[in-house]
Coordinates of C-alpha atoms and ligand atoms in Angstrom, one line a residue:
X201 CA -25.0 30.1 7.8
X202 CA -26.2 26.5 7.9
X203 CA -26.3 24.6 11.2
X204 CA -25.0 21.2 12.4
X205 CA -24.9 19.2 15.6
X206 CA -21.9 17.1 16.7
X207 CA -21.5 14.9 19.9
X208 CA -18.2 14.0 21.6
X209 CA -18.7 11.1 23.9
X210 CA -15.7 9.3 25.5
X211 CA -17.8 6.1 25.5
X212 CA -17.4 5.9 21.7
X213 CA -13.7 5.0 21.7
X214 CA -12.6 3.1 18.6
X215 CA -9.0 2.3 19.6
X216 CA -5.8 4.0 20.5
X217 CA -4.2 6.9 18.6
X218 CA -1.2 5.2 17.0
X219 CA 1.9 7.3 16.6
X220 CA 2.7 5.4 13.4
X221 CA -0.4 7.0 11.8
X222 CA 1.9 10.1 11.4
X223 CA 4.4 8.5 9.1
X224 CA 5.9 10.0 6.0
X225 CA 8.0 8.8 3.1
X226 CA 11.4 9.7 1.5
X227 CA 12.0 8.1 -1.9
X228 CA 15.0 8.5 -4.2
X229 CA 12.8 10.6 -6.6
X230 CA 13.3 14.1 -7.8
X231 CA 14.7 16.3 -5.1
X232 CA 13.4 14.3 -2.1
X233 CA 16.9 13.2 -1.1
X234 CA 19.4 15.3 -3.0
X235 CA 18.8 19.0 -2.2
X236 CA 15.9 17.9 0.0
X237 CA 17.1 16.1 3.1
X238 CA 20.7 15.9 1.9
X239 CA 22.7 18.8 0.5
X240 CA 26.3 18.9 1.8
X241 CA 27.1 22.2 0.1
X242 CA 24.2 24.0 1.7
X243 CA 25.1 26.6 4.4
X244 CA 22.5 25.1 6.7
X245 CA 23.9 21.6 6.4
X246 CA 25.5 19.7 9.3
X247 CA 28.7 17.6 9.3
X248 CA 26.7 14.7 7.7
X249 CA 25.4 16.9 4.9
X250 CA 21.9 16.9 6.3
X251 CA 20.0 20.2 6.0
X252 CA 19.3 21.5 9.5
X253 CA 16.4 23.7 8.3
X254 CA 14.7 20.5 6.9
X255 CA 15.4 18.5 10.1
X256 CA 13.8 21.3 12.2
X257 CA 10.7 21.3 10.0
X258 CA 10.5 17.5 10.1
X259 CA 10.4 17.6 13.9
X260 CA 7.8 20.4 13.8
X261 CA 5.7 18.4 11.4
X262 CA 5.6 15.6 14.1
X263 CA 6.6 12.8 11.8
X264 CA 6.7 9.4 13.6
X265 CA 8.0 7.0 10.9
X266 CA 9.7 7.5 7.5
X267 CA 9.4 4.9 4.7
X268 CA 12.6 4.5 2.5
X269 CA 14.0 4.2 -0.2
X270 CA 10.9 3.8 -2.4
X271 CA 8.4 3.7 -4.0
X272 CA 8.8 2.7 -7.5
X273 CA 12.6 3.4 -7.1
X274 CA 13.1 0.4 -4.9
X275 CA 12.1 -2.1 -7.6
X276 CA 15.3 -1.3 -9.5
X277 CA 17.5 -0.7 -6.4
X278 CA 20.7 -2.5 -5.4
X279 CA 21.1 -1.5 -1.8
X280 CA 24.8 -2.4 -1.8
X281 CA 25.4 0.5 -4.2
X282 CA 24.5 2.9 -1.4
X283 CA 26.9 1.8 1.4
X284 CA 30.6 2.1 1.9
X285 CA 33.1 4.8 0.8
X286 CA 31.2 7.4 -1.2
X287 CA 33.9 7.7 -3.9
X288 CA 33.5 4.0 -4.7
X289 CA 29.7 4.1 -5.1
X290 CA 28.4 3.7 -8.7
X291 CA 26.0 6.1 -10.4
X292 CA 23.1 4.0 -11.8
X293 CA 20.2 4.6 -14.1
X294 CA 17.0 4.9 -12.1
X295 CA 14.5 3.4 -14.5
X296 CA 11.5 4.2 -12.4
X297 CA 12.0 8.0 -12.6
X298 CA 14.4 8.2 -15.6
X299 CA 17.1 9.8 -13.5
X300 CA 20.7 9.2 -12.6
X301 CA 21.2 7.9 -9.0
X302 CA 24.6 8.9 -7.7
X303 CA 24.2 6.7 -4.5
X304 CA 25.8 9.4 -2.3
X305 CA 23.0 8.8 0.2
X306 CA 22.1 5.2 1.1
X307 CA 21.0 3.0 4.0
X308 CA 23.5 4.2 6.5
X309 CA 23.0 7.9 5.7
X310 CA 19.2 7.3 6.0
X311 CA 19.6 5.7 9.4
X312 CA 21.9 8.5 10.6
X313 CA 19.3 11.1 9.4
X314 CA 16.4 9.2 11.0
X315 CA 18.2 9.3 14.3
X316 CA 18.7 13.1 14.1
X317 CA 15.1 13.6 12.9
X318 CA 13.9 11.4 15.8
X319 CA 11.8 9.1 13.5
X320 CA 11.4 5.4 13.2
X321 CA 12.8 4.0 9.9
X322 CA 10.6 1.8 7.8
X323 CA 12.6 0.1 5.1
X324 CA 11.4 -1.4 1.8
X325 CA 13.2 -4.3 0.1
X326 CA 13.3 -4.8 -3.6
X327 CA 11.0 -7.7 -4.6
X328 CA 10.6 -6.4 -8.2
X329 CA 14.0 -7.3 -9.7
X330 CA 15.7 -9.0 -6.7
X331 CA 14.7 -11.6 -4.3
X332 CA 15.0 -13.4 -0.9
X333 CA 18.8 -13.4 -0.6
X334 CA 19.2 -9.7 -1.2
X335 CA 16.4 -8.9 1.2
X336 CA 18.0 -11.2 3.8
X337 CA 21.4 -9.6 3.2
X338 CA 19.9 -6.2 3.9
X339 CA 18.3 -7.3 7.2
X340 CA 21.6 -8.8 8.2
X341 CA 23.5 -5.6 7.3
X342 CA 21.0 -3.5 9.3
X343 CA 20.1 -5.6 12.3
X344 CA 22.8 -8.2 13.1
X345 CA 25.1 -6.9 15.9
X346 CA 28.4 -8.4 14.8
X347 CA 30.3 -11.4 13.5
X348 CA 28.6 -12.0 10.2
X349 CA 29.8 -10.7 6.8
X350 CA 26.9 -8.2 6.6
X351 CA 27.3 -7.0 10.2
X352 CA 31.0 -6.6 9.9
X353 CA 30.6 -4.7 6.6
X354 CA 28.3 -2.2 8.4
X355 CA 30.8 -1.8 11.3
X356 CA 33.6 -1.2 8.8
X357 CA 31.5 1.5 7.2
X358 CA 31.4 3.3 10.6
X359 CA 28.1 2.0 12.1
X360 CA 29.1 -0.1 15.1
X361 CA 25.6 -0.3 16.5
X362 CA 23.0 -2.2 14.5
X363 CA 20.3 0.0 12.9
X364 CA 17.6 -2.3 14.5
X365 CA 14.9 -1.7 11.8
X366 CA 11.6 -3.3 12.8
X367 CA 9.2 -2.4 10.1
X368 CA 9.8 -3.6 6.5
X369 CA 7.8 -3.4 3.3
X370 CA 8.0 -6.5 1.1
X371 CA 8.4 -4.6 -2.2
X372 CA 6.3 -1.8 -3.6
X373 CA 3.1 -1.7 -5.7
X374 CA 3.9 -5.0 -7.4
X375 CA 0.2 -5.1 -8.6
X376 CA 1.0 -2.1 -10.9
X377 CA 1.9 -2.7 -14.6
X378 CA 4.3 0.3 -14.3
X379 CA 6.3 -1.4 -11.6
X380 CA 9.7 -2.9 -12.6
X381 CA 9.1 -6.6 -11.9
X382 CA 5.3 -6.3 -11.9
X383 CA 3.8 -9.6 -10.8
X384 CA 0.6 -11.5 -10.6
X385 CA -1.0 -11.8 -7.1
X386 CA 0.0 -15.5 -6.9
X387 CA 3.6 -14.8 -8.0
X388 CA 3.9 -11.9 -5.5
X389 CA 2.2 -13.8 -2.7
X390 CA 4.7 -16.6 -2.9
X391 CA 7.8 -14.4 -3.0
X392 CA 6.4 -12.2 -0.2
X393 CA 5.7 -15.2 2.0
X394 CA 9.1 -16.8 1.4
X395 CA 11.0 -13.6 1.8
X396 CA 9.1 -12.9 5.1
X397 CA 9.9 -16.4 6.4
X398 CA 13.6 -15.9 5.6
X399 CA 13.8 -12.4 7.0
X400 CA 12.3 -13.6 10.3
X401 CA 14.9 -16.4 10.5
X402 CA 17.3 -13.5 11.2
X403 CA 15.1 -11.4 13.4
X404 CA 11.7 -12.9 14.5
X405 CA 10.5 -9.5 15.8
X406 CA 10.3 -7.9 12.4
X407 CA 7.0 -6.3 11.5
X408 CA 6.3 -7.1 7.8
X409 CA 4.1 -5.4 5.3
X410 CA 2.9 -7.2 2.2
X411 CA 1.9 -5.1 -0.9
X412 CA -1.8 -4.5 -1.2
X413 CA -3.3 -2.6 -4.1
X414 CA -1.8 0.6 -5.4
X415 CA -5.3 2.1 -5.6
X416 CA -8.9 1.2 -5.0
X417 CA -9.5 1.6 -8.8
X418 CA -7.0 -1.0 -9.8
X419 CA -8.7 -3.8 -11.8
X420 CA -7.2 -6.4 -9.5
X421 CA -8.2 -4.7 -6.2
X422 CA -9.8 -7.1 -3.8
X423 CA -8.8 -10.3 -5.6
X424 CA -5.1 -9.2 -5.2
X425 CA -5.5 -8.9 -1.5
X426 CA -7.3 -12.2 -1.2
X427 CA -4.6 -14.1 -3.2
X428 CA -1.7 -12.4 -1.5
X429 CA -3.1 -13.0 2.0
X430 CA -4.0 -16.6 1.1
X431 CA -0.3 -17.1 0.4
X432 CA 1.3 -14.9 3.1
X433 CA -1.3 -14.6 5.9
X434 CA 0.8 -16.3 8.6
X435 CA 4.1 -14.6 7.5
X436 CA 3.0 -10.9 7.4
X437 CA 1.6 -8.4 9.9
X438 CA 0.1 -5.8 7.6
X439 CA -1.1 -5.4 4.0
X440 CA -0.5 -2.0 2.4
X441 CA -3.0 0.4 0.7
X442 CA -2.1 3.4 -1.4
X443 CA -4.3 6.3 -2.4
X444 CA -3.8 9.6 -4.2
X445 CA -6.5 12.2 -4.8
X446 CA -6.5 15.2 -7.1
X447 CA -9.0 17.6 -8.6
X448 CA -10.4 16.1 -11.7
X449 CA -13.0 17.4 -14.3
X450 CA -15.7 16.6 -11.7
X451 CA -14.4 19.7 -9.7
X452 CA -13.4 20.9 -6.3
X453 CA -16.5 19.5 -4.4
X454 CA -15.6 16.0 -5.5
X455 CA -12.0 16.4 -4.4
X456 CA -13.1 17.7 -1.0
X457 CA -15.0 14.5 -0.2
X458 CA -12.0 12.2 -1.0
X459 CA -12.0 10.9 2.6
X460 CA -15.2 9.1 1.7
X461 CA -13.2 7.0 -0.8
X462 CA -10.5 6.4 1.8
X463 CA -13.1 5.1 4.4
X464 CA -14.6 2.8 1.8
X465 CA -11.1 1.5 0.7
X466 CA -10.2 0.7 4.3
X467 CA -13.5 -1.1 4.9
X468 CA -13.1 -3.1 1.8
X469 CA -9.5 -4.2 2.5
X470 CA -10.6 -5.0 6.1
X471 CA -13.4 -7.2 4.7
X472 CA -10.9 -9.2 2.6
X473 CA -8.6 -9.6 5.6
X474 CA -11.4 -11.0 7.6
X475 CA -12.6 -13.3 4.8
X476 CA -9.1 -14.8 4.4
X477 CA -8.8 -15.2 8.2
X478 CA -12.2 -16.9 8.3
X479 CA -11.3 -19.2 5.4
X480 CA -8.0 -20.3 6.9
X481 CA -9.4 -20.5 10.5
X482 CA -6.5 -18.3 11.5
X483 CA -6.6 -16.2 14.7
X484 CA -3.7 -14.0 13.5
X485 CA -4.7 -10.4 13.2
X486 CA -3.6 -8.4 10.1
X487 CA -3.6 -4.6 10.0
X488 CA -3.5 -2.1 7.1
X489 CA -0.3 -0.1 6.4
X490 CA -1.7 2.9 4.5
X491 CA 1.9 3.6 3.4
X492 CA 1.2 6.0 0.6
X493 CA -1.6 8.6 0.7
X494 CA -1.8 12.3 -0.3
X495 CA -3.2 14.8 -2.7
X496 CA -1.1 14.4 -5.9
X497 CA -1.8 16.1 -9.3
X498 CA -0.6 13.0 -11.0
X499 CA -1.6 14.0 -14.6
X500 CA 0.0 17.4 -14.6
X501 CA 3.4 18.5 -16.0
X502 CA 5.4 18.4 -12.7
X503 CA 4.8 14.6 -12.6
X504 CA 6.3 13.8 -16.1
X505 CA 9.7 12.2 -15.8
X506 CA 12.5 13.1 -18.2
X507 CA 12.7 11.1 -21.4
X508 CA 15.3 10.0 -24.0
X509 CA 18.9 10.6 -23.4
X510 CA 18.2 13.0 -20.5
X511 CA 19.0 11.2 -17.2
X512 CA 19.4 14.1 -14.7
X513 CA 20.5 13.8 -11.1
X514 CA 17.7 15.0 -8.8
X515 CA 15.5 16.8 -11.3
X516 CA 12.5 18.8 -10.2
X517 CA 9.8 16.1 -10.3
X518 CA 6.3 15.9 -8.6
X519 CA 6.8 19.3 -7.0
X520 CA 3.1 20.0 -6.6
X521 CA 2.3 23.3 -5.0
X522 CA -0.7 22.8 -2.7
X523 CA -3.7 25.0 -2.2
X524 CA -5.8 25.6 0.9
X525 CA -8.4 23.2 -0.5
X526 CA -5.7 20.5 -0.8
X527 CA -4.8 21.1 2.8
X528 CA -8.4 20.6 3.9
X529 CA -8.4 17.3 2.0
X530 CA -5.2 16.3 3.8
X531 CA -6.8 17.2 7.1
X532 CA -9.8 15.1 6.2
X533 CA -7.7 12.1 5.1
X534 CA -6.0 12.2 8.6
X535 CA -9.5 12.2 10.1
X536 CA -10.3 9.1 8.1
X537 CA -7.0 7.4 9.1
X538 CA -7.6 8.2 12.8
X539 CA -11.3 7.0 12.6
X540 CA -10.0 3.7 11.2
X541 CA -7.4 3.2 13.9
X542 CA -8.7 -0.3 14.6
X543 CA -7.7 -1.3 11.0
X544 CA -4.9 1.1 10.1
X545 CA -1.9 0.3 12.2
X546 CA 0.5 2.5 10.3
X547 CA 0.3 5.2 7.6
X548 CA 2.7 7.3 5.6
X549 CA 1.9 10.6 3.9
X550 CA 3.7 10.5 0.5
X551 CA 6.0 12.3 0.6
X552 CA 8.1 14.4 3.0
X553 CA 10.3 16.9 1.2
X554 CA 10.0 18.5 -2.3
X555 CA 8.1 15.5 -3.9
X556 CA 4.4 15.9 -3.3
X557 CA 5.5 17.2 0.0
X558 CA 4.6 19.5 2.9
X559 CA 8.2 20.7 3.1
X560 CA 9.9 22.4 0.2
X561 CA 13.5 23.5 -0.3
X562 CA 15.5 25.6 -2.7
X563 CA 18.9 24.3 -3.5
X564 CA 21.3 26.6 -1.7
X565 CA 18.3 28.5 -0.5
X566 CA 15.5 28.4 2.1
X567 CA 13.2 25.7 3.2
X568 CA 9.5 26.5 3.4
X569 CA 6.2 24.9 4.3
X570 CA 3.2 24.2 2.1
X571 CA -0.5 24.6 3.3
X572 CA -0.6 20.8 3.8
X573 CA 2.0 21.1 6.5
X574 CA -0.4 22.5 9.1
X575 CA -3.2 19.9 9.4
X576 CA -0.6 17.2 9.6
X577 CA 1.5 19.0 12.2
X578 CA -1.4 20.0 14.4
X579 CA -3.1 16.6 14.2
X580 CA 0.1 14.8 15.0
X581 CA 0.9 17.0 18.0
X582 CA -2.6 17.1 19.5
X583 CA -4.1 13.6 18.8
X584 CA -3.5 11.7 22.1
X585 CA -5.1 8.8 23.9
X586 CA -8.1 7.2 22.4
X587 CA -9.8 8.0 19.1
X588 CA -13.5 8.8 19.5
X589 CA -16.2 8.4 16.9
X590 CA -18.0 11.8 16.6
X591 CA -21.7 11.7 15.8
X592 CA -22.3 14.3 13.0
X593 CA -25.8 15.6 12.1
X594 CA -25.0 18.1 9.3
X595 CA -26.4 19.3 6.0
X596 CA -25.5 17.1 3.1
X597 CA -23.7 17.8 -0.2
X598 CA -24.5 16.0 -3.4
X599 CA -21.5 14.2 -4.9
X600 CA -21.1 12.2 -8.1
X601 CA -19.3 9.3 -6.6
X602 CA -20.9 8.9 -3.2
X603 CA -24.4 10.5 -3.5
X604 CA -25.3 12.7 -0.6
X605 CA -22.5 13.0 2.1
X606 CA -22.4 15.2 5.2
X607 CA -20.7 18.5 4.7
X608 CA -18.9 18.1 8.0
X609 CA -16.6 15.2 8.9
X610 CA -15.0 14.9 12.3
X611 CA -13.1 12.8 14.7
X612 CA -12.0 13.4 18.3
X613 CA -9.2 12.1 20.5
X614 CA -9.4 11.8 24.3
X615 CA -6.7 11.3 27.0
X616 CA -6.6 12.1 30.7
X617 CA -5.2 15.6 30.2
X618 CA -6.2 16.7 26.7
X619 CA -9.0 16.2 24.2
X620 CA -9.1 17.4 20.6
X621 CA -11.7 17.7 17.9
X622 CA -10.7 17.7 14.3
X623 CA -13.4 18.8 11.9
X624 CA -13.6 19.8 8.2
X625 CA -16.3 21.7 6.4
X626 CA -16.3 20.3 2.9
X627 CA -18.9 22.6 1.5
X628 CA -17.5 24.7 -1.3
X629 CA -19.6 27.8 -0.5
X630 CA -21.6 27.4 2.7
X631 CA -20.4 28.3 6.2
X632 CA -21.7 26.1 9.0
X633 CA -22.4 27.0 12.7
X634 CA -21.7 23.8 14.6
X635 CA -23.1 23.1 18.1
X636 CA -21.0 20.4 19.7
X637 CA -22.1 18.5 22.8
X638 CA -19.0 17.8 25.0
X639 CA -18.8 16.0 28.4
X640 CA -19.6 18.2 31.4
X641 CA -16.7 20.0 33.1
X642 CA -14.5 20.4 29.9
X643 CA -12.6 23.6 29.5
X644 CA -12.0 25.2 26.1
X645 CA -8.4 25.6 25.0
X646 CA -7.1 26.6 21.5
X647 CA -9.4 26.7 18.5
X648 CA -7.7 27.1 15.2
X649 CA -9.1 27.1 11.6
X650 CA -7.2 26.7 8.3
X651 CA -9.1 28.5 5.6
X652 CA -8.8 31.4 3.1
X653 CA -11.3 33.5 1.1
X654 CA -9.6 31.9 -2.0
X655 CA -9.4 28.1 -1.5
X656 CA -6.9 28.1 -4.3
X657 CA -4.4 30.2 -2.4
X658 CA -0.9 28.6 -2.3
X659 CA 2.2 29.3 -0.3
X660 CA 5.6 29.9 -2.0
X661 CA 9.2 30.5 -1.2
X662 CA 8.3 34.1 -0.5
X663 CA 4.7 33.8 0.9
X664 CA 4.6 31.8 4.1
X665 CA 1.9 29.2 4.6
X666 CA 1.5 29.9 8.3
X667 CA -1.0 32.8 7.6
X668 CA -3.7 30.3 6.6
X669 CA -4.1 28.9 10.1
X670 CA -5.7 31.4 12.5
X671 CA -7.3 31.4 15.9
X672 CA -11.0 30.8 15.5
X673 CA -12.4 33.5 17.7
X674 CA -16.0 32.3 17.2
X675 CA -15.5 29.3 19.5
X676 CA -17.2 29.5 22.9
X677 CA -18.3 27.0 25.4
X678 CA -21.5 27.4 27.5
X679 CA -22.2 24.5 29.8
X680 CA -21.8 21.4 27.7
X681 CA -22.3 23.1 24.3
X682 CA -19.4 24.3 22.3
X683 CA -20.4 26.6 19.4
X684 CA -18.1 27.4 16.5
X685 CA -18.3 28.8 13.0
X686 CA -16.8 26.7 10.3
X687 CA -16.1 28.6 7.0
X688 CA -16.6 26.7 3.7
X689 CA -13.5 24.7 2.6
X690 CA -11.9 24.7 6.1
X691 CA -10.2 22.4 8.6
X692 CA -10.5 23.2 12.3
X693 CA -9.0 21.9 15.5
X694 CA -10.5 22.6 18.9
X695 CA -8.5 21.6 22.0
X696 CA -10.3 20.9 25.3
X697 CA -9.2 20.1 28.8
X698 CA -11.2 17.1 30.0
X699 CA -12.8 17.3 33.5
Ligands
LIG744 O1 4.9 8.5 -4.3 C1 5.2 8.5 -5.6 C2 5.0 7.1 -6.3 O2 3.6 6.8 -6.2 C3 5.7 6.0 -5.6 O3 7.0 5.9 -6.1 C4 4.9 4.8 -6.0 O4 4.9 3.8 -5.1 C5 3.5 5.4 -6.2 O5 2.9 5.0 -7.4

């Protein structure tokens, strides 16, 4: 066993735990919507066709916000196709995922589902193939109480109360050459600024997110943010960041330190935000909306869309099956997002159901949870109050991308009645005994660890993921020193009651 020392000190507060850190994402992609959240023929479904078993798991996951309807899908979407009588809605080719979109679930269904799930909707408008007017029409449809064409149309469709959507993404990944309507930073910055201005003429309280880079490795990263913010700084509140991690040829150890990349990405976007603000002498603060993040085995077969004449409805796409190691990475990415709470004002794990998701379903069959469900659910339910920086003195591991990095990574949260430590051991083989200094008078509550003797272990429809999270019986508190054993490739949460 190697040894490490950590210190939890309430004087190291970075900022508040933001509920919006625990957002998720439902895109019209694969089976996220159809046979995911919506399956009218399923025996578990309610009167709206929403799967009750999925709704229960979404609540258990502790999701705060859900981004909708895309993703790449939104750049070819006509939102009008998805409202009104279902029998009149057209089926359209979804070019992003080479599928057929039947439009049986649209904006109103999503809002009804969001209400039942108890989440805040975060909508995206299509700035790939459409423009200011269609975006404004959607805001009018959603948020105007009555009297206008859009508002009366919503009321006629059975939704008398406005949906009151506050958070809006101004398009999706328009820096990406794969995006329908891909733009240069200057082209996008102009349309984003003008769309934002027009949307705010309807509702000045909207919170608007400009597209940042779809990855830190994009050739335009940095310059894209600079140009977009130079155009739209005064019109938007946040700029987005997207990051996906998967095990490459460099191996498991490299995947396990992915949060190092996320930390650097956030710091770099933050630096550009500050540089633009300094250049324009603006006092307006801009945050980061990390509105797509996850482990995603992007180059494997489940991520290949259909081709040719095959345009299926809700095909099995991006249905990655996650290992214990993947779940440890997800837990570590959440540690990074919390640690950066001063910069990251909102975040969305991509995605929620079936598509690179913590929740899986079988059509007509059960819903089940992946390993990645647990670090998300436990962090969301136990992170309260302020985020604290945790000092870590741990053995290091050598990595290709970042040189030596600490084997442990941790963050803590602190409120009047509860404190929590979230810590990962990213070493592939070595267990670590951690001695953690905590403020005097703390009481030890639950300590749980997610790990498995085989880090490649995965859950399935028949093998439940819950067995990978167990009470960590090694935890004990003597005076102000908490001692705990952290197995290799593990994620741990320790709950304390503050004095
Ligand atoms: O989440 C899957 C896809 O990843 C989204 O549609 C797109 O925005 C990103 O490239």
